[in-house]
Coordinates of C-alpha atoms in Angstrom, one line a residue:
Chain S
X1 CA 0.0 0.0 0.0
X2 CA 1.5 3.4 -1.0
X3 CA 1.7 6.1 1.6
X4 CA -0.9 8.7 0.9
X5 CA 0.5 12.1 0.1
X6 CA -1.6 15.2 0.4
X7 CA -2.4 14.8 -3.3
X8 CA -5.1 17.4 -3.6
X9 CA -2.3 20.0 -3.4
X10 CA 0.2 18.3 -5.7
X11 CA 0.1 18.4 -9.5
X12 CA 1.1 15.2 -11.2
X13 CA 4.7 15.0 -12.5
X14 CA 4.8 15.4 -16.3
X15 CA 7.4 13.2 -17.9
X16 CA 9.2 15.1 -20.6
X17 CA 12.0 14.1 -23.0
X18 CA 14.4 16.2 -25.0
X19 CA 16.8 16.1 -27.9
X20 CA 19.9 18.2 -28.1
X21 CA 21.6 19.2 -31.3
X22 CA 25.1 20.8 -31.5
X23 CA 25.9 23.8 -33.6
X24 CA 29.3 25.1 -34.5
X25 CA 29.8 28.7 -33.5
X26 CA 32.8 29.1 -35.8
X27 CA 34.8 30.4 -32.9
X28 CA 38.0 28.6 -31.9
X29 CA 41.0 29.2 -29.8
X30 CA 44.6 28.0 -30.3
X31 CA 46.1 29.4 -27.2
X32 CA 45.0 30.4 -23.7
X33 CA 44.8 34.1 -24.3
X34 CA 42.6 33.6 -27.4
X35 CA 40.5 31.2 -25.3
X36 CA 40.1 33.8 -22.6
X37 CA 39.2 36.5 -25.1
X38 CA 36.6 34.3 -26.9
X39 CA 35.1 33.2 -23.6
X40 CA 34.5 36.8 -22.6
X41 CA 32.0 37.2 -25.4
X42 CA 30.8 33.8 -26.4
X43 CA 27.1 33.1 -26.2
X44 CA 26.1 31.6 -22.8
X45 CA 24.6 28.7 -24.6
X46 CA 28.1 27.6 -25.5
X47 CA 29.1 27.6 -21.8
X48 CA 26.1 25.5 -21.0
X49 CA 27.0 23.1 -23.8
X50 CA 30.6 22.6 -22.7
X51 CA 29.6 22.0 -19.1
X52 CA 26.5 19.9 -19.6
X53 CA 25.6 19.3 -23.3
X54 CA 28.6 17.0 -23.8
X55 CA 26.9 14.5 -21.5
X56 CA 24.7 13.7 -24.6
X57 CA 27.7 13.4 -26.9
X58 CA 29.8 10.3 -27.6
X59 CA 31.9 9.7 -24.6
X60 CA 33.7 6.8 -23.3
X61 CA 33.5 5.2 -19.9
X62 CA 34.7 7.4 -17.1
X63 CA 35.8 10.9 -18.1
X64 CA 38.9 12.3 -16.6
X65 CA 37.4 15.8 -16.3
X66 CA 33.8 16.9 -16.0
X67 CA 33.7 19.7 -18.5
X68 CA 35.2 20.3 -22.0
X69 CA 37.2 23.4 -20.9
X70 CA 39.2 21.3 -18.4
X71 CA 39.7 18.5 -20.9
X72 CA 41.1 20.9 -23.4
X73 CA 43.5 22.5 -20.9
X74 CA 44.9 19.0 -20.3
X75 CA 44.7 17.5 -23.9
X76 CA 45.3 20.7 -26.0
X77 CA 47.3 23.0 -23.8
X78 CA 49.0 20.2 -21.7
X79 CA 48.5 22.4 -18.6
X80 CA 47.6 20.1 -15.8
X81 CA 47.3 22.9 -13.2
X82 CA 44.7 24.8 -15.2
X83 CA 42.9 21.6 -16.0
X84 CA 42.5 20.6 -12.4
X85 CA 41.3 24.1 -11.4
X86 CA 38.8 24.3 -14.3
X87 CA 37.6 20.8 -13.4
X88 CA 36.7 21.8 -9.9
X89 CA 34.3 24.5 -11.1
X90 CA 30.8 23.3 -10.2
X91 CA 28.2 25.1 -12.2
X92 CA 25.6 24.3 -9.5
X93 CA 27.4 26.8 -7.2
X94 CA 26.7 29.8 -9.4
X95 CA 23.3 31.6 -9.7
X96 CA 23.5 31.7 -13.5
X97 CA 25.7 31.1 -16.5
X98 CA 27.0 34.6 -16.5
X99 CA 28.4 34.2 -13.0
X100 CA 29.9 30.9 -14.1
X101 CA 31.5 32.6 -17.1
X102 CA 33.1 35.2 -14.8
X103 CA 34.5 32.5 -12.5
X104 CA 36.0 30.7 -15.6
X105 CA 37.6 34.0 -16.6
X106 CA 39.0 34.5 -13.1
X107 CA 40.6 31.0 -13.1
X108 CA 42.1 31.6 -16.5
X109 CA 43.5 35.0 -15.7
X110 CA 45.0 33.8 -12.5
X111 CA 46.8 31.1 -14.5
X112 CA 47.9 33.6 -17.1
X113 CA 49.4 35.8 -14.4
X114 CA 51.2 32.8 -12.9
X115 CA 52.9 31.9 -16.2
X116 CA 53.6 34.4 -18.8
X117 CA 54.5 31.9 -21.5
X118 CA 51.0 30.5 -21.5
X119 CA 49.9 33.7 -23.3
X120 CA 51.6 32.8 -26.5
X121 CA 52.1 29.0 -26.2
X122 CA 50.2 27.2 -29.0
X123 CA 47.8 24.4 -28.1
X124 CA 48.4 21.1 -29.9
X125 CA 44.7 21.1 -30.8
X126 CA 42.4 24.0 -31.0
X127 CA 39.3 24.5 -28.8
X128 CA 36.1 24.6 -30.9
X129 CA 33.3 26.5 -29.2
X130 CA 30.0 24.8 -29.8
X131 CA 26.5 25.8 -28.7
X132 CA 23.4 23.7 -28.7
X133 CA 19.7 23.8 -29.3
X134 CA 17.4 21.7 -27.1
X135 CA 14.0 20.5 -28.3
X136 CA 11.7 19.5 -25.4
X137 CA 8.6 17.3 -25.9
X138 CA 6.0 16.0 -23.7
X139 CA 5.8 12.2 -23.5
X140 CA 2.2 12.4 -22.3
X141 CA 3.0 10.3 -19.1
X142 CA 1.8 11.8 -15.8
X143 CA 2.8 10.4 -12.5
X144 CA 0.9 11.1 -9.3
X145 CA 2.9 9.3 -6.7
X146 CA 6.7 9.2 -6.0
X147 CA 6.7 5.4 -5.9
X148 CA 5.3 5.2 -9.4
X149 CA 8.0 7.7 -10.5
X150 CA 10.6 5.4 -9.0
X151 CA 9.2 2.4 -10.9
X152 CA 9.3 4.4 -14.2
X153 CA 12.8 5.8 -14.0
X154 CA 14.6 2.7 -15.2
X155 CA 12.7 2.8 -18.5
X156 CA 13.1 6.5 -19.1
X157 CA 15.3 7.5 -22.0
X158 CA 18.7 8.9 -21.0
X159 CA 17.7 12.2 -22.7
X160 CA 14.7 12.3 -20.3
X161 CA 17.1 11.8 -17.4
X162 CA 19.2 14.7 -18.9
X163 CA 16.1 16.9 -19.1
X164 CA 14.8 16.3 -15.6
X165 CA 18.1 15.9 -13.7
X166 CA 20.6 18.1 -15.5
X167 CA 18.8 20.6 -17.6
X168 CA 16.5 21.4 -14.7
X169 CA 19.4 23.0 -12.9
X170 CA 19.3 25.8 -15.5
X171 CA 15.5 26.2 -15.3
X172 CA 14.7 25.9 -11.6
X173 CA 15.6 28.1 -8.7
X174 CA 18.4 26.8 -6.3
X175 CA 19.8 24.6 -9.1
X176 CA 17.4 21.8 -8.2
X177 CA 16.4 18.8 -10.4
X178 CA 12.8 18.3 -11.4
X179 CA 12.4 15.2 -9.2
X180 CA 13.4 17.0 -6.1
X181 CA 11.4 20.1 -7.0
X182 CA 8.3 17.9 -7.2
X183 CA 9.1 15.9 -4.1
X184 CA 9.3 19.1 -2.0
X185 CA 5.6 19.6 -2.7
X186 CA 4.8 16.6 -0.5
X187 CA 5.5 18.6 2.7
X188 CA 8.5 16.7 4.1
X189 CA 7.2 13.2 3.5
X190 CA 10.2 12.3 1.3
X191 CA 13.0 14.1 3.1
X192 CA 15.5 11.2 2.9
X193 CA 14.8 10.6 -0.8
X194 CA 15.3 14.3 -1.4
X195 CA 18.6 14.4 0.5
X196 CA 19.9 11.4 -1.3
X197 CA 18.9 12.7 -4.8
X198 CA 20.5 16.1 -4.1
X199 CA 23.6 14.3 -3.0
X200 CA 24.3 12.8 -6.4
X201 CA 27.2 14.4 -8.2
X202 CA 26.2 14.0 -11.9
X203 CA 29.5 15.2 -13.3
X204 CA 31.4 12.0 -13.7
X205 CA 28.7 9.6 -14.7
X206 CA 27.3 8.7 -18.1
X207 CA 23.6 9.3 -18.3
X208 CA 23.0 5.5 -18.1
X209 CA 24.9 5.4 -14.8
X210 CA 23.1 8.4 -13.5
X211 CA 19.7 6.7 -14.3
X212 CA 20.9 3.7 -12.3
X213 CA 22.0 5.8 -9.4
X214 CA 18.6 7.5 -9.2
X215 CA 16.8 4.2 -9.5
X216 CA 18.7 2.7 -6.6
X217 CA 18.0 5.8 -4.4
X218 CA 14.2 5.5 -5.2
X219 CA 14.3 1.8 -4.3
X220 CA 16.1 2.5 -1.0
X221 CA 14.3 5.7 0.1
X222 CA 10.8 5.6 -1.4
X223 CA 8.3 3.2 0.2
X224 CA 6.3 1.2 -2.3
X225 CA 8.8 1.2 -5.2
X226 CA 8.6 -2.1 -7.0
X227 CA 11.1 -2.3 -9.9
Chain Q
X1 CA 8.3 -7.1 -37.8
X2 CA 9.0 -3.6 -39.2
X3 CA 12.3 -1.7 -39.0
X4 CA 11.3 0.4 -36.0
X5 CA 10.2 -2.7 -34.0
X6 CA 13.5 -4.4 -34.9
X7 CA 15.4 -1.3 -33.8
X8 CA 13.4 -1.1 -30.6
X9 CA 14.8 -4.6 -29.8
X10 CA 18.3 -3.6 -30.5
X11 CA 18.6 0.0 -29.2
X12 CA 15.7 0.1 -26.7
X13 CA 12.0 0.9 -26.8
X14 CA 12.6 4.4 -25.5
X15 CA 14.8 5.2 -28.5
X16 CA 12.0 4.5 -30.9
X17 CA 9.4 6.3 -28.8
X18 CA 11.7 9.4 -29.0
X19 CA 11.8 9.2 -32.8
X20 CA 8.0 8.9 -33.0
X21 CA 7.5 11.9 -30.7
X22 CA 10.0 14.1 -32.6
X23 CA 8.4 13.1 -35.9
X24 CA 5.0 14.3 -34.8
X25 CA 5.6 18.0 -35.6
X26 CA 6.9 17.0 -39.1
X27 CA 3.8 15.0 -40.2
X28 CA 2.6 16.2 -43.6
X29 CA 5.8 17.9 -44.4
X30 CA 7.6 17.0 -47.6
X31 CA 11.2 16.0 -47.2
X32 CA 13.6 15.4 -50.1
X33 CA 17.2 14.1 -50.1
X34 CA 19.4 14.7 -53.1
X35 CA 22.8 13.3 -53.8
X36 CA 24.9 12.1 -56.8
X37 CA 25.0 8.3 -56.7
X38 CA 22.5 5.7 -55.8
X39 CA 25.1 3.0 -55.0
X40 CA 28.6 3.0 -53.7
X41 CA 30.1 5.2 -51.1
X42 CA 28.9 6.1 -47.6
X43 CA 26.2 8.7 -48.6
X44 CA 24.2 6.3 -50.7
X45 CA 24.5 3.7 -48.0
X46 CA 23.2 6.0 -45.3
X47 CA 20.3 7.2 -47.5
X48 CA 19.4 3.6 -48.5
X49 CA 18.6 3.0 -44.8
X50 CA 17.6 6.4 -43.5
X51 CA 14.8 7.0 -46.1
X52 CA 12.8 3.9 -45.3
X53 CA 13.3 4.4 -41.6
X54 CA 11.9 8.0 -42.0
X55 CA 8.9 6.6 -44.0
X56 CA 8.1 4.2 -41.1
X57 CA 7.7 7.3 -39.0
X58 CA 5.0 8.4 -41.5
X59 CA 7.2 11.1 -42.9
X60 CA 6.7 12.1 -46.5
X61 CA 10.3 11.4 -47.7
X62 CA 11.9 10.9 -51.1
X63 CA 15.4 10.6 -52.5
X64 CA 16.6 11.8 -55.8
X65 CA 19.9 11.2 -57.5
X66 CA 21.2 13.8 -59.9
X67 CA 22.5 12.7 -63.3
X68 CA 26.1 13.5 -64.4
X69 CA 28.5 12.5 -67.1
X70 CA 32.3 11.7 -67.0
X71 CA 33.3 15.4 -67.1
X72 CA 30.9 16.2 -64.3
X73 CA 32.2 13.4 -62.0
X74 CA 35.8 14.3 -62.9
X75 CA 35.1 17.8 -61.7
X76 CA 33.4 16.7 -58.5
X77 CA 36.0 14.2 -57.7
X78 CA 38.7 16.9 -58.0
X79 CA 36.4 19.1 -55.9
X80 CA 36.1 16.4 -53.3
X81 CA 39.9 16.1 -53.1
X82 CA 40.3 19.9 -53.1
X83 CA 37.9 20.3 -50.2
X84 CA 40.0 17.8 -48.3
X85 CA 43.1 19.9 -48.8
X86 CA 44.7 18.7 -52.0
X87 CA 45.9 21.4 -54.3
X88 CA 43.8 20.4 -57.3
X89 CA 43.2 23.2 -59.7
X90 CA 40.0 22.7 -61.7
X91 CA 39.7 24.2 -65.2
X92 CA 37.1 26.9 -65.9
X93 CA 35.5 24.7 -68.5
X94 CA 35.0 21.9 -66.1
X95 CA 33.6 24.2 -63.5
X96 CA 31.2 25.6 -66.1
X97 CA 30.2 22.1 -67.0
X98 CA 29.5 21.4 -63.3
X99 CA 27.1 24.3 -63.2
X100 CA 25.5 23.3 -66.5
X101 CA 24.9 19.7 -65.2
X102 CA 23.3 21.2 -62.1
X103 CA 21.1 23.5 -64.1
X104 CA 20.0 20.6 -66.3
X105 CA 19.1 18.5 -63.2
X106 CA 17.3 21.5 -61.7
X107 CA 15.0 21.5 -64.8
X108 CA 14.0 17.9 -63.9
X109 CA 13.6 18.4 -60.2
X110 CA 12.6 22.1 -59.9
X111 CA 8.9 21.7 -59.2
X112 CA 9.5 19.0 -56.6
X113 CA 12.3 20.8 -54.8
X114 CA 10.7 24.2 -54.8
X115 CA 7.6 22.7 -53.2
X116 CA 9.3 20.7 -50.6
X117 CA 9.4 21.7 -46.9
X118 CA 12.9 20.4 -46.3
X119 CA 15.6 19.7 -48.9
X120 CA 18.8 17.9 -47.9
X121 CA 21.5 18.4 -50.4
X122 CA 24.4 15.9 -49.8
X123 CA 28.0 17.0 -50.6
X124 CA 29.2 19.4 -53.3
X125 CA 27.9 17.6 -56.4
X126 CA 24.3 18.9 -56.3
X127 CA 25.1 22.1 -54.2
X128 CA 24.2 24.6 -57.0
X129 CA 20.7 23.2 -57.3
X130 CA 19.5 25.8 -54.8
X131 CA 20.6 28.6 -57.2
X132 CA 18.3 27.2 -59.8
X133 CA 15.2 26.9 -57.5
X134 CA 14.4 30.6 -56.9
X135 CA 10.8 30.0 -55.9
X136 CA 11.7 27.5 -53.1
X137 CA 9.4 27.6 -50.1
X138 CA 11.1 25.2 -47.7
X139 CA 14.2 25.0 -45.7
X140 CA 17.4 23.9 -47.6
X141 CA 20.1 22.1 -45.7
X142 CA 23.6 21.4 -47.2
X143 CA 25.0 18.2 -45.7
X144 CA 28.8 18.0 -46.0
X145 CA 30.1 14.5 -45.5
X146 CA 33.8 15.3 -46.0
X147 CA 36.5 17.0 -44.0
X148 CA 36.4 20.4 -45.5
X149 CA 38.4 22.1 -42.6
X150 CA 41.4 23.1 -44.8
X151 CA 40.2 23.2 -48.3
X152 CA 42.2 24.3 -51.4
X153 CA 41.2 27.9 -51.4
X154 CA 40.3 28.5 -55.1
X155 CA 37.9 25.6 -55.1
X156 CA 36.2 26.7 -51.8
X157 CA 36.0 30.2 -53.2
X158 CA 34.2 28.9 -56.2
X159 CA 31.8 26.7 -54.2
X160 CA 31.0 29.0 -51.3
X161 CA 28.6 31.3 -53.1
X162 CA 26.4 28.3 -53.9
X163 CA 26.2 27.5 -50.2
X164 CA 25.6 30.8 -48.5
X165 CA 21.9 30.9 -49.3
X166 CA 21.2 27.6 -47.6
X167 CA 19.2 27.8 -44.3
X168 CA 21.6 25.5 -42.5
X169 CA 24.5 23.1 -43.1
X170 CA 25.6 19.9 -41.4
X171 CA 29.1 18.8 -40.7
X172 CA 30.3 15.6 -39.1
X173 CA 32.6 17.4 -36.6
X174 CA 32.9 21.0 -35.4
X175 CA 36.4 21.1 -36.7
X176 CA 35.1 20.5 -40.2
X177 CA 32.7 23.5 -40.2
X178 CA 33.4 26.4 -42.6
X179 CA 32.5 30.0 -42.0
X180 CA 29.0 30.2 -43.5
X181 CA 26.2 32.7 -42.8
X182 CA 23.7 30.2 -41.3
X183 CA 23.6 27.7 -38.4
X184 CA 26.1 24.9 -38.9
X185 CA 24.9 21.7 -37.2
X186 CA 27.2 19.0 -36.0
X187 CA 25.9 15.5 -36.7
X188 CA 28.2 12.5 -37.0
X189 CA 27.1 9.8 -39.4
X190 CA 26.0 6.3 -38.3
X191 CA 25.6 2.7 -39.4
X192 CA 22.6 0.5 -39.8
X193 CA 23.0 -2.7 -37.8
X194 CA 20.2 -4.3 -39.8
X195 CA 21.9 -3.9 -43.1
X196 CA 23.5 -6.8 -44.9
X197 CA 26.8 -5.2 -44.2
X198 CA 26.3 -5.4 -40.4
X199 CA 23.9 -8.2 -39.5
X200 CA 25.3 -11.2 -37.7
X201 CA 26.5 -14.0 -40.0
X202 CA 26.6 -17.7 -39.5
X203 CA 30.2 -19.1 -39.1
X204 CA 29.7 -21.1 -42.3
X205 CA 29.1 -17.9 -44.3
X206 CA 32.4 -16.4 -43.0
X207 CA 34.2 -19.7 -43.9
X208 CA 32.8 -19.7 -47.4
X209 CA 34.0 -16.1 -48.1
X210 CA 37.4 -16.9 -46.7
X211 CA 37.6 -20.0 -48.9
X212 CA 36.5 -18.0 -51.9
X213 CA 39.4 -15.7 -51.6
X214 CA 41.9 -18.3 -50.4
X215 CA 42.3 -16.9 -46.9
X216 CA 43.7 -19.2 -44.3
X217 CA 41.6 -19.0 -41.1
X218 CA 44.4 -20.3 -39.0
X219 CA 46.6 -17.3 -39.8
X220 CA 46.2 -13.7 -38.6
X221 CA 44.3 -11.4 -40.9
X222 CA 44.1 -7.6 -41.2
X223 CA 41.5 -6.0 -43.4
X224 CA 41.0 -2.5 -44.7
X225 CA 37.7 -1.7 -46.5
X226 CA 37.5 1.5 -48.4
X227 CA 37.5 3.0 -51.8
X228 CA 40.8 3.0 -53.7
X229 CA 41.5 6.6 -52.9
X230 CA 44.9 8.2 -51.9
X231 CA 43.4 9.7 -48.8
X232 CA 42.7 6.1 -47.5
X233 CA 46.4 5.5 -47.9
X234 CA 46.2 1.9 -49.2
X235 CA 49.9 2.0 -50.2
X236 CA 50.7 3.0 -46.6
X237 CA 48.7 0.0 -45.4
X238 CA 50.8 -2.3 -47.5
X239 CA 53.9 -0.7 -46.1
X240 CA 52.6 -1.3 -42.5
X241 CA 51.8 -4.9 -43.4
X242 CA 55.4 -5.4 -44.7
X243 CA 56.9 -4.0 -41.5
X244 CA 54.6 -6.2 -39.4
X245 CA 55.5 -9.4 -41.2
X246 CA 59.0 -9.2 -39.8
X247 CA 57.4 -10.0 -36.4
X248 CA 54.3 -11.9 -37.6
X249 CA 55.4 -13.7 -40.7
X250 CA 52.1 -15.5 -41.2
X251 CA 50.1 -12.3 -41.5
X252 CA 47.6 -11.8 -44.3
X253 CA 46.3 -8.5 -45.6
X254 CA 43.0 -7.9 -47.5
X255 CA 42.4 -4.5 -49.1
X256 CA 38.7 -4.4 -50.1
X257 CA 37.3 -1.7 -52.3
X258 CA 34.9 -1.1 -55.1
X259 CA 34.2 1.6 -57.5
X260 CA 31.5 4.3 -57.4
X261 CA 30.1 6.1 -60.4
X262 CA 31.3 9.4 -59.2
X263 CA 35.0 8.2 -58.6
X264 CA 37.0 8.1 -61.9
X265 CA 40.3 8.3 -60.0
X266 CA 39.9 4.8 -58.5
X267 CA 41.5 2.9 -61.4
X268 CA 44.7 4.9 -61.2
X269 CA 45.0 4.3 -57.4
X270 CA 44.3 0.5 -57.9
X271 CA 47.3 0.3 -60.3
X272 CA 49.5 2.0 -57.7
X273 CA 48.3 -0.5 -55.0
X274 CA 48.9 -3.5 -57.2
X275 CA 52.4 -2.2 -57.9
X276 CA 53.1 -1.8 -54.2
X277 CA 51.8 -5.3 -53.5
X278 CA 54.3 -6.9 -55.9
X279 CA 52.3 -10.1 -56.4
X280 CA 52.7 -11.0 -52.7
X281 CA 50.2 -14.0 -52.4
X282 CA 49.3 -12.9 -48.9
X283 CA 48.0 -9.5 -50.0
X284 CA 44.6 -9.7 -51.6
X285 CA 43.3 -6.7 -53.5
X286 CA 39.6 -7.3 -53.9
X287 CA 37.5 -5.2 -56.2
X288 CA 33.9 -5.9 -55.2
X289 CA 30.7 -4.8 -56.7
X290 CA 28.7 -2.2 -54.7
X291 CA 26.2 -4.7 -53.5
X292 CA 28.8 -7.2 -52.1
X293 CA 27.6 -6.2 -48.6
X294 CA 27.6 -9.7 -47.1
X295 CA 31.1 -10.5 -48.5
X296 CA 32.5 -7.3 -46.9
X297 CA 30.6 -8.2 -43.6
X298 CA 32.2 -11.6 -43.6
X299 CA 35.7 -10.3 -44.3
X300 CA 35.4 -7.8 -41.4
X301 CA 34.2 -10.6 -39.2
X302 CA 37.1 -12.9 -40.3
X303 CA 39.7 -10.2 -39.5
X304 CA 41.6 -10.0 -36.3
X305 CA 42.1 -6.3 -36.6
X306 CA 40.5 -3.7 -38.9
X307 CA 42.6 -1.0 -40.4
X308 CA 41.5 2.4 -41.6
X309 CA 44.8 4.2 -42.2
X310 CA 43.3 7.3 -43.8
X311 CA 45.2 10.5 -43.9
X312 CA 41.9 12.5 -44.4
X313 CA 38.6 11.2 -43.4
X314 CA 35.2 12.8 -43.0
X315 CA 34.0 10.1 -40.7
X316 CA 34.9 6.6 -41.8
X317 CA 31.8 4.4 -41.8
X318 CA 34.0 1.4 -42.2
X319 CA 35.6 2.2 -38.8
X320 CA 32.1 2.1 -37.2
X321 CA 31.3 -1.2 -39.1
X322 CA 34.5 -2.8 -37.9
X323 CA 33.9 -1.8 -34.3
X324 CA 30.3 -3.1 -34.6
X325 CA 31.8 -6.5 -35.4
X326 CA 33.7 -6.4 -32.2
X327 CA 37.1 -5.7 -33.7
X328 CA 39.7 -3.2 -32.6
X329 CA 40.4 -0.6 -35.2
X330 CA 43.8 0.9 -36.0
X331 CA 42.9 4.1 -37.6
X332 CA 44.6 7.2 -39.0
X333 CA 44.7 10.0 -36.5
X334 CA 42.5 12.3 -38.5
X335 CA 39.0 13.7 -38.8
X336 CA 36.0 11.6 -37.7
X337 CA 38.2 8.5 -36.9
X338 CA 39.2 10.4 -33.8
X339 CA 35.6 10.4 -32.6
X340 CA 35.3 6.6 -32.9
X341 CA 38.7 5.2 -32.2
X342 CA 39.4 6.0 -28.6
X343 CA 43.1 5.4 -28.3
X344 CA 44.0 2.4 -26.1
X345 CA 40.3 1.5 -25.6
X346 CA 38.5 0.8 -28.9
X347 CA 41.7 0.6 -31.0
X348 CA 44.7 2.8 -31.8
X349 CA 45.2 6.1 -33.6
X350 CA 48.3 6.2 -35.8
X351 CA 50.0 8.8 -37.9
X352 CA 52.3 6.7 -40.1
X353 CA 52.6 3.2 -41.6
X354 CA 55.3 2.6 -38.9
X355 CA 52.7 3.5 -36.2
X356 CA 50.2 1.1 -37.7
X357 CA 52.8 -1.6 -37.8
X358 CA 53.8 -1.0 -34.2
X359 CA 50.2 -1.4 -33.0
X360 CA 49.7 -4.6 -35.1
X361 CA 52.9 -6.0 -33.7
X362 CA 51.6 -5.3 -30.2
X363 CA 48.1 -6.6 -30.7
X364 CA 48.4 -9.6 -32.9
X365 CA 50.1 -11.9 -30.3
X366 CA 47.5 -11.0 -27.7
X367 CA 44.1 -12.4 -28.6
X368 CA 42.7 -11.6 -25.2
X369 CA 43.6 -7.9 -25.7
X370 CA 42.0 -8.0 -29.1
X371 CA 38.8 -9.4 -27.7
X372 CA 38.7 -6.9 -24.8
X373 CA 39.2 -3.9 -27.1
X374 CA 36.7 -5.4 -29.6
X375 CA 34.0 -5.6 -26.9
X376 CA 34.5 -2.0 -25.9
X377 CA 34.4 -1.0 -29.5
X378 CA 31.0 -2.7 -30.1
X379 CA 29.5 -1.2 -27.0
X380 CA 30.7 2.3 -28.0
X381 CA 29.0 2.0 -31.4
X382 CA 25.8 0.7 -29.8
X383 CA 25.6 3.8 -27.6
X384 CA 26.7 6.4 -30.1
X385 CA 26.8 5.5 -33.7
X386 CA 23.6 3.7 -34.7
X387 CA 21.2 5.0 -37.3
X388 CA 18.6 5.9 -34.7
X389 CA 20.9 8.5 -33.2
X390 CA 21.5 10.1 -36.5
X391 CA 17.9 10.1 -37.4
X392 CA 17.0 11.7 -34.0
X393 CA 19.4 14.5 -34.8
X394 CA 18.0 15.1 -38.3
X395 CA 14.5 15.2 -36.9
X396 CA 15.6 17.6 -34.1
X397 CA 17.3 19.8 -36.7
X398 CA 14.1 20.0 -38.8
X399 CA 12.0 20.8 -35.8
X400 CA 14.5 23.4 -34.8
X401 CA 14.5 25.0 -38.2
X402 CA 10.7 25.3 -38.0
X403 CA 11.1 27.3 -34.8
X404 CA 13.9 29.7 -35.8
X405 CA 17.3 30.1 -34.2
X406 CA 16.3 29.9 -30.6
X407 CA 18.2 27.8 -28.1
X408 CA 15.2 26.2 -26.4
X409 CA 12.2 24.8 -28.2
X410 CA 9.3 23.5 -26.1
X411 CA 6.9 21.6 -28.3
X412 CA 3.3 21.9 -27.3
X413 CA 1.8 18.8 -25.9
X414 CA -0.2 16.8 -28.4
X415 CA -2.2 15.1 -25.6

């Protein structure tokens, strides 16, 4: 028997899905100074893409760094210090993408101040700035109880997981994911589930692994889930 | 069982559901693909599968092939090489002929193309068609399948004006994109696991093909499948094979290729390859007809390692095909091969015949390593390079073009 939430006050959860498509901006950088200069003016969609959109691109097993900027610092510039610093930038800590851009610039300028030769040193591969368009569509599925959501998650597409768990951080206040945002409406009934979901660090997992992590948390913390 | 149902079994129900949802806003729209050859080459292969798959989503899709003569294909082959960076001057008379052939094809196709909602023009051969369709009402998309990142400037300068009026273009990698005044989408190509070239084969079928070409199953075998084109470096492959035989004397090499109607240069390259092979009985140079899909499939499955030692490569479908058969790929460190061959995981990226030989010398004595890399390669293709992923991106692109250049498109619920 499922616990009864105060459903009269909670709207059902609408399962959505999305498709992301990458677009070349035509802008590229072949050294750190050029990278800094381009980053200053690049469309914010591009910053979003390089932090998050790459989750939907071909990637292999565990990634060393969690965003494209850090990967390029390592692979293109061969600057491990900068790569490590860029990799520790967590977009969830910034109120918006503009604030994240400013922090990126801060890290890069700090590095340029430390080592003058980075200003002119050529990268072995250029950084291609990409942006993306996202198309969101409604699957028509509506869920009225968290346990039913928990049962559905293993069969959701990875893009749907991306939309509700990653993309939501750009749409919702306090960088929340859609699942948590909905669960809050149940007036503290799912506190442990909420805490566990918000404890997931989505940076290093593939979307398939992320779906698995969310499934396990629902099984553990949400009474009535029967997968 | 229809194609979509079969795909659902292979790639997952949710993948097919996604395609159906994305296809909804495109119902009733007329979509036309145009290229320059119906058989041979990666573009024709992709369209052969993509078009029926789109039809199963109830989309109104057709595929037209422009007609050309020897002069036209001589010009477009040079253009192809020039876009990939070769300094190939093309005479004014050939370029004029190229335009005339397009004008003549436009006469045949005009009413259809002008009335279509979406027109996909594949590669440079039919690119000028847009110029001859002034009353077009739909969105025109130029799909570039080759690595045009460092083109021979005079040829690009000639071609660019034909491309600027398109509504969008598609490149396989961001690094290939040129500066054009419209959105340039990045969509890597894909393979169809249900095609004859990729379906599972019974061991007896593989044996039969090996017997037919006198290949010894007890001895190691490396295979490169590609057109006889200098950018595929078949002579470099022979050089790598020779270097490897010092360490693995029983090695056999198969170079498999065919000819396409738009590739007049192939015959010259084949002669160069034969000369390099010097009648070595362990080097098989096979010229197969364009429909020899099962034979190629069997050869790839019989191989221990797949080679694709290209020096320029838009994407390299044969790399994906080899990986889908669970084989490690030793590929040229160039273009789209880099997207598929993940160094030390799904194979090795190399820059020289010596590099290819080094990796063969390392892998061939280690069957366990070959198997481990092959498994990773197959899983990587399943997740990233099947036809369903490419189709999803084409559908997304069309939906996006209907909504203008906005970063977020929320489709209204059709409930």
